[in-house]
Amino acid sequence: MIGLQILKRTQCIGEDYVKAFNALPVANISDCMARMSAGGPRLRPLHRGGRLAGPALTVKTRPGDNLMIHKALEMAVPGDVIVVDGGGELTTALIGELMTTYAISRGVAGFVINGAVRDLDVIRAGTFPVYAAGVTHRGPYKDGPGEINVPIALDGMVVHPGDLILGDADGVLCVPIADAAEILVAARAKDAAEDKTLKDIAAGKLDQSWIDLVLQRLGCDPEPK
C-alpha cells in the first residue's frame, strides 16, 4: 500500500561508473548537469572527511521515524548509499552512533539524511560519509509509515533507486543512471579544462580576454572611464 511498502530495485548504476565519477569533483559534475541538480545547501558533510559514491537505496519516511531506515540497513548490499527523505524535519534524529556503526559493518558506503542525526562527536571523528540537514539529541520513533526503493526528492533533486549518489565537501549530487555515460564524458572534459587553467595560472599565461568580450556583448564598455 502507498505509504507503507518495501520494493526491490529494478536497476542499479554499475561499479565502473561509481569508480569513474568518484575521481571527479562534484562541482565539475554539477556544472555538466547545467547546474540544475543539487541536494540543497542544508545537506552538509558531518564526517571528518572523505568522498561518497554509490548506488542509491532510497527511503521515504515519516518525519522523526526511522523504522524503514532500519529495514533498509538489512536490505543494503556493500557499496549502497542509503538516501533518506525525512521531510527535512530537524527536531528528531533519524540515525546516530549505533546505526552508523552497523552500516559500516554491513559495508554501506554512506548516509544521506534529509533530516537530523545525533551523536555528532562520533560521526565527526570518523571517515564514514554522513550528510544531513541538522543535528539534535532527541531520538527517533519506530512506528512507520515509510517506503523503501521509491523515487524521492531532496530539495527538488529527484533520486530514483539505483541512481548514482556522489558527495564531497561541496555537497551531494545525484546522477541519473540513464544520463551517466553522457555526463561522465562531459565531466572528464570539464576536469581536464580546469586542470589546464590551473597550469596556465601557475605559468602566468591565463587568457582572460573573454571577460571583455562578454561585457561588450552585454553593451558595457570594458574600458574604465
Tab-separated table of C-alpha atoms in Angstrom:
chain	number	residue	atom	x	y	z
A	1	MET	CA	0.000	0.000	0.000
A	2	ILE	CA	1.101	3.570	-0.666
A	3	GLY	CA	2.971	4.953	2.326
A	4	LEU	CA	3.863	1.531	3.670
A	5	GLN	CA	5.715	-0.542	1.108
A	6	ILE	CA	9.071	-2.197	0.516
A	7	LEU	CA	10.167	-2.618	-3.095
A	8	LYS	CA	13.126	-4.156	-4.904
A	9	ARG	CA	15.458	-2.104	-7.062
A	10	THR	CA	14.895	-2.762	-10.743
A	11	GLN	CA	18.138	-1.105	-11.900
A	12	CYS	CA	21.433	-0.034	-10.376
A	13	ILE	CA	24.394	2.076	-11.516
A	14	GLY	CA	27.426	-0.043	-12.405
A	15	GLU	CA	30.560	-0.208	-10.270
A	16	ASP	CA	32.637	1.117	-13.188
A	17	TYR	CA	30.634	4.347	-13.157
A	18	VAL	CA	30.910	4.595	-9.361
A	19	LYS	CA	34.707	4.458	-9.575
A	20	ALA	CA	34.948	6.788	-12.561
A	21	PHE	CA	32.743	9.527	-11.089
A	22	ASN	CA	34.371	9.199	-7.662
A	23	ALA	CA	37.600	10.528	-9.178
A	24	LEU	CA	35.964	13.815	-10.235
A	25	PRO	CA	34.951	16.884	-8.185
A	26	VAL	CA	31.224	17.066	-7.521
A	27	ALA	CA	31.244	20.732	-8.591
A	28	ASN	CA	32.540	19.848	-12.062
A	29	ILE	CA	29.937	17.119	-12.488
A	30	SER	CA	27.238	19.535	-11.338
A	31	ASP	CA	28.367	22.118	-13.901
A	32	CYS	CA	27.954	19.485	-16.616
A	33	MET	CA	24.361	18.931	-15.480
A	34	ALA	CA	23.514	22.566	-16.312
A	35	ARG	CA	23.744	23.493	-12.605
A	36	MET	CA	20.131	22.346	-12.275
A	37	SER	CA	20.514	19.499	-9.780
A	38	ALA	CA	21.629	19.628	-6.152
A	39	GLY	CA	20.758	18.075	-2.820
A	40	GLY	CA	20.419	21.511	-1.265
A	41	PRO	CA	22.749	23.590	0.896
A	42	ARG	CA	21.394	22.099	4.124
A	43	LEU	CA	22.840	18.671	3.342
A	44	ARG	CA	26.327	19.093	4.742
A	45	PRO	CA	29.067	16.502	5.335
A	46	LEU	CA	29.257	15.825	9.066
A	47	HIS	CA	32.094	13.282	8.949
A	48	ARG	CA	35.769	14.166	9.267
A	49	GLY	CA	36.473	13.818	5.581
A	50	GLY	CA	36.156	11.505	2.622
A	51	ARG	CA	34.112	11.231	-0.551
A	52	LEU	CA	30.800	9.472	-1.050
A	53	ALA	CA	29.902	7.429	-4.114
A	54	GLY	CA	27.499	4.558	-4.677
A	55	PRO	CA	24.051	3.492	-5.839
A	56	ALA	CA	21.044	4.875	-4.005
A	57	LEU	CA	18.929	2.736	-1.744
A	58	THR	CA	16.081	5.177	-1.150
A	59	VAL	CA	13.917	5.572	1.935
A	60	LYS	CA	10.900	7.820	2.368
A	61	THR	CA	9.851	8.059	5.988
A	62	ARG	CA	7.502	9.934	8.246
A	63	PRO	CA	9.453	12.808	9.830
A	64	GLY	CA	11.072	11.651	13.057
A	65	ASP	CA	10.613	7.917	12.395
A	66	ASN	CA	13.417	5.537	11.401
A	67	LEU	CA	11.692	2.138	11.172
A	68	MET	CA	12.226	1.914	7.425
A	69	ILE	CA	15.845	3.053	7.738
A	70	HIS	CA	16.471	0.045	9.968
A	71	LYS	CA	14.846	-2.169	7.342
A	72	ALA	CA	16.916	-0.553	4.594
A	73	LEU	CA	20.088	-1.406	6.513
A	74	GLU	CA	19.037	-5.056	6.449
A	75	MET	CA	18.452	-4.867	2.704
A	76	ALA	CA	21.600	-2.948	1.803
A	77	VAL	CA	24.429	-4.591	-0.099
A	78	PRO	CA	28.050	-3.420	0.187
A	79	GLY	CA	28.557	-0.111	-1.575
A	80	ASP	CA	24.987	1.140	-1.245
A	81	VAL	CA	24.246	4.711	-0.198
A	82	ILE	CA	21.142	4.930	1.982
A	83	VAL	CA	19.337	8.113	0.938
A	84	VAL	CA	16.535	9.183	3.266
A	85	ASP	CA	13.782	11.710	2.671
A	86	GLY	CA	12.748	12.529	6.218
A	87	GLY	CA	10.863	15.640	5.172
A	88	GLY	CA	13.674	17.902	6.336
A	89	GLU	CA	12.382	17.792	9.915
A	90	LEU	CA	15.158	18.637	12.374
A	91	THR	CA	13.744	18.180	15.876
A	92	THR	CA	14.199	14.390	15.928
A	93	ALA	CA	17.308	12.458	14.874
A	94	LEU	CA	16.912	9.640	12.358
A	95	ILE	CA	20.310	7.971	12.841
A	96	GLY	CA	23.178	8.084	15.312
A	97	GLU	CA	26.210	6.146	16.508
A	98	LEU	CA	24.528	2.730	16.653
A	99	MET	CA	23.126	2.849	13.139
A	100	THR	CA	26.267	4.287	11.575
A	101	THR	CA	28.365	1.616	13.281
A	102	TYR	CA	26.032	-1.075	11.991
A	103	ALA	CA	26.052	0.465	8.498
A	104	ILE	CA	29.849	0.294	8.442
A	105	SER	CA	29.712	-3.373	9.446
A	106	ARG	CA	27.318	-4.006	6.552
A	107	GLY	CA	29.626	-2.348	4.016
A	108	VAL	CA	27.269	0.570	3.370
A	109	ALA	CA	29.025	3.441	1.565
A	110	GLY	CA	27.297	6.230	3.477
A	111	PHE	CA	24.129	8.018	4.542
A	112	VAL	CA	22.328	10.998	3.069
A	113	ILE	CA	19.661	12.184	5.510
A	114	ASN	CA	17.152	14.909	4.674
A	115	GLY	CA	16.579	15.298	8.387
A	116	ALA	CA	18.653	15.325	11.563
A	117	VAL	CA	21.201	12.987	13.129
A	118	ARG	CA	22.739	12.685	16.595
A	119	ASP	CA	25.997	11.504	18.197
A	120	LEU	CA	27.812	14.133	16.180
A	121	ASP	CA	31.115	13.686	18.036
A	122	VAL	CA	31.322	10.085	16.847
A	123	ILE	CA	30.305	10.891	13.272
A	124	ARG	CA	32.670	13.853	13.076
A	125	ALA	CA	35.591	11.780	14.334
A	126	GLY	CA	35.208	9.190	11.567
A	127	THR	CA	35.503	8.989	7.798
A	128	PHE	CA	32.218	7.151	7.189
A	129	PRO	CA	30.270	9.593	4.980
A	130	VAL	CA	27.212	11.114	6.638
A	131	TYR	CA	25.405	14.032	5.013
A	132	ALA	CA	22.491	15.526	6.925
A	133	ALA	CA	20.451	18.681	7.318
A	134	GLY	CA	20.881	19.088	11.073
A	135	VAL	CA	21.772	17.688	14.483
A	136	THR	CA	19.657	17.061	17.574
A	137	HIS	CA	19.923	14.848	20.655
A	138	ARG	CA	16.247	13.807	20.534
A	139	GLY	CA	15.843	10.225	19.388
A	140	PRO	CA	13.547	8.765	16.707
A	141	TYR	CA	10.320	6.773	16.780
A	142	LYS	CA	9.971	3.364	15.147
A	143	ASP	CA	6.326	3.145	14.146
A	144	GLY	CA	6.274	3.957	10.419
A	145	PRO	CA	4.890	4.577	7.919
A	146	GLY	CA	7.553	4.633	5.283
A	147	GLU	CA	8.645	3.295	1.899
A	148	ILE	CA	11.827	1.737	0.524
A	149	ASN	CA	13.106	1.923	-3.063
A	150	VAL	CA	10.643	4.538	-4.259
A	151	PRO	CA	11.525	7.819	-6.014
A	152	ILE	CA	12.280	10.598	-3.535
A	153	ALA	CA	13.237	14.259	-3.791
A	154	LEU	CA	15.767	16.201	-1.739
A	155	ASP	CA	15.306	19.951	-2.155
A	156	GLY	CA	13.997	19.313	-5.674
A	157	MET	CA	16.714	16.813	-6.632
A	158	VAL	CA	14.913	13.638	-7.671
A	159	VAL	CA	16.585	10.358	-6.716
A	160	HIS	CA	15.458	7.033	-8.140
A	161	PRO	CA	16.549	3.734	-6.606
A	162	GLY	CA	19.889	2.717	-8.109
A	163	ASP	CA	20.881	6.207	-9.270
A	164	LEU	CA	24.457	7.273	-8.544
A	165	ILE	CA	24.885	9.356	-5.387
A	166	LEU	CA	28.014	11.479	-5.068
A	167	GLY	CA	29.243	13.669	-2.246
A	168	ASP	CA	32.282	15.691	-1.276
A	169	ALA	CA	32.879	18.818	0.800
A	170	ASP	CA	30.669	20.833	-1.574
A	171	GLY	CA	27.566	18.695	-1.005
A	172	VAL	CA	25.502	15.903	-2.545
A	173	LEU	CA	24.600	15.225	-6.177
A	174	CYS	CA	22.525	12.541	-7.902
A	175	VAL	CA	23.498	11.324	-11.378
A	176	PRO	CA	20.592	9.524	-13.095
A	177	ILE	CA	21.500	6.118	-14.487
A	178	ALA	CA	20.212	6.962	-17.962
A	179	ASP	CA	22.453	10.039	-18.236
A	180	ALA	CA	25.599	8.678	-16.577
A	181	ALA	CA	27.580	7.952	-19.748
A	182	GLU	CA	26.971	11.376	-21.290
A	183	ILE	CA	27.658	13.219	-18.033
A	184	LEU	CA	30.885	11.285	-17.430
A	185	VAL	CA	32.325	12.320	-20.791
A	186	ALA	CA	31.427	15.962	-20.171
A	187	ALA	CA	32.711	15.932	-16.594
A	188	ARG	CA	36.062	14.457	-17.606
A	189	ALA	CA	36.442	17.174	-20.253
A	190	LYS	CA	35.496	19.832	-17.697
A	191	ASP	CA	38.055	18.472	-15.238
A	192	ALA	CA	40.777	18.487	-17.898
A	193	ALA	CA	39.933	22.077	-18.862
A	194	GLU	CA	40.149	23.214	-15.235
A	195	ASP	CA	43.474	21.440	-14.833
A	196	LYS	CA	44.799	23.371	-17.844
A	197	THR	CA	43.514	26.635	-16.348
A	198	LEU	CA	45.344	25.951	-13.100
A	199	LYS	CA	48.552	25.263	-15.025
A	200	ASP	CA	48.114	28.490	-17.027
A	201	ILE	CA	47.657	30.443	-13.781
A	202	ALA	CA	50.819	28.928	-12.341
A	203	ALA	CA	52.721	29.817	-15.525
A	204	GLY	CA	51.320	33.364	-15.679
A	205	LYS	CA	49.668	32.642	-19.025
A	206	LEU	CA	45.963	32.753	-18.197
A	207	ASP	CA	43.938	34.300	-21.033
A	208	GLN	CA	41.131	36.447	-19.579
A	209	SER	CA	40.138	38.171	-22.828
A	210	TRP	CA	36.740	36.503	-22.626
A	211	ILE	CA	35.704	38.929	-19.863
A	212	ASP	CA	35.787	41.995	-22.124
A	213	LEU	CA	34.072	40.083	-24.914
A	214	VAL	CA	31.165	39.239	-22.629
A	215	LEU	CA	30.953	42.839	-21.383
A	216	GLN	CA	30.857	44.101	-24.968
A	217	ARG	CA	28.124	41.632	-25.857
A	218	LEU	CA	26.124	42.991	-22.939
A	219	GLY	CA	26.574	46.543	-24.178
A	220	CYS	CA	29.079	47.541	-21.482
A	221	ASP	CA	32.261	49.359	-22.466
A	222	PRO	CA	35.037	47.333	-20.811
A	223	GLU	CA	37.426	50.304	-20.699
A	224	PRO	CA	37.330	52.243	-17.403
A	225	LYS	CA	36.306	55.901	-17.754
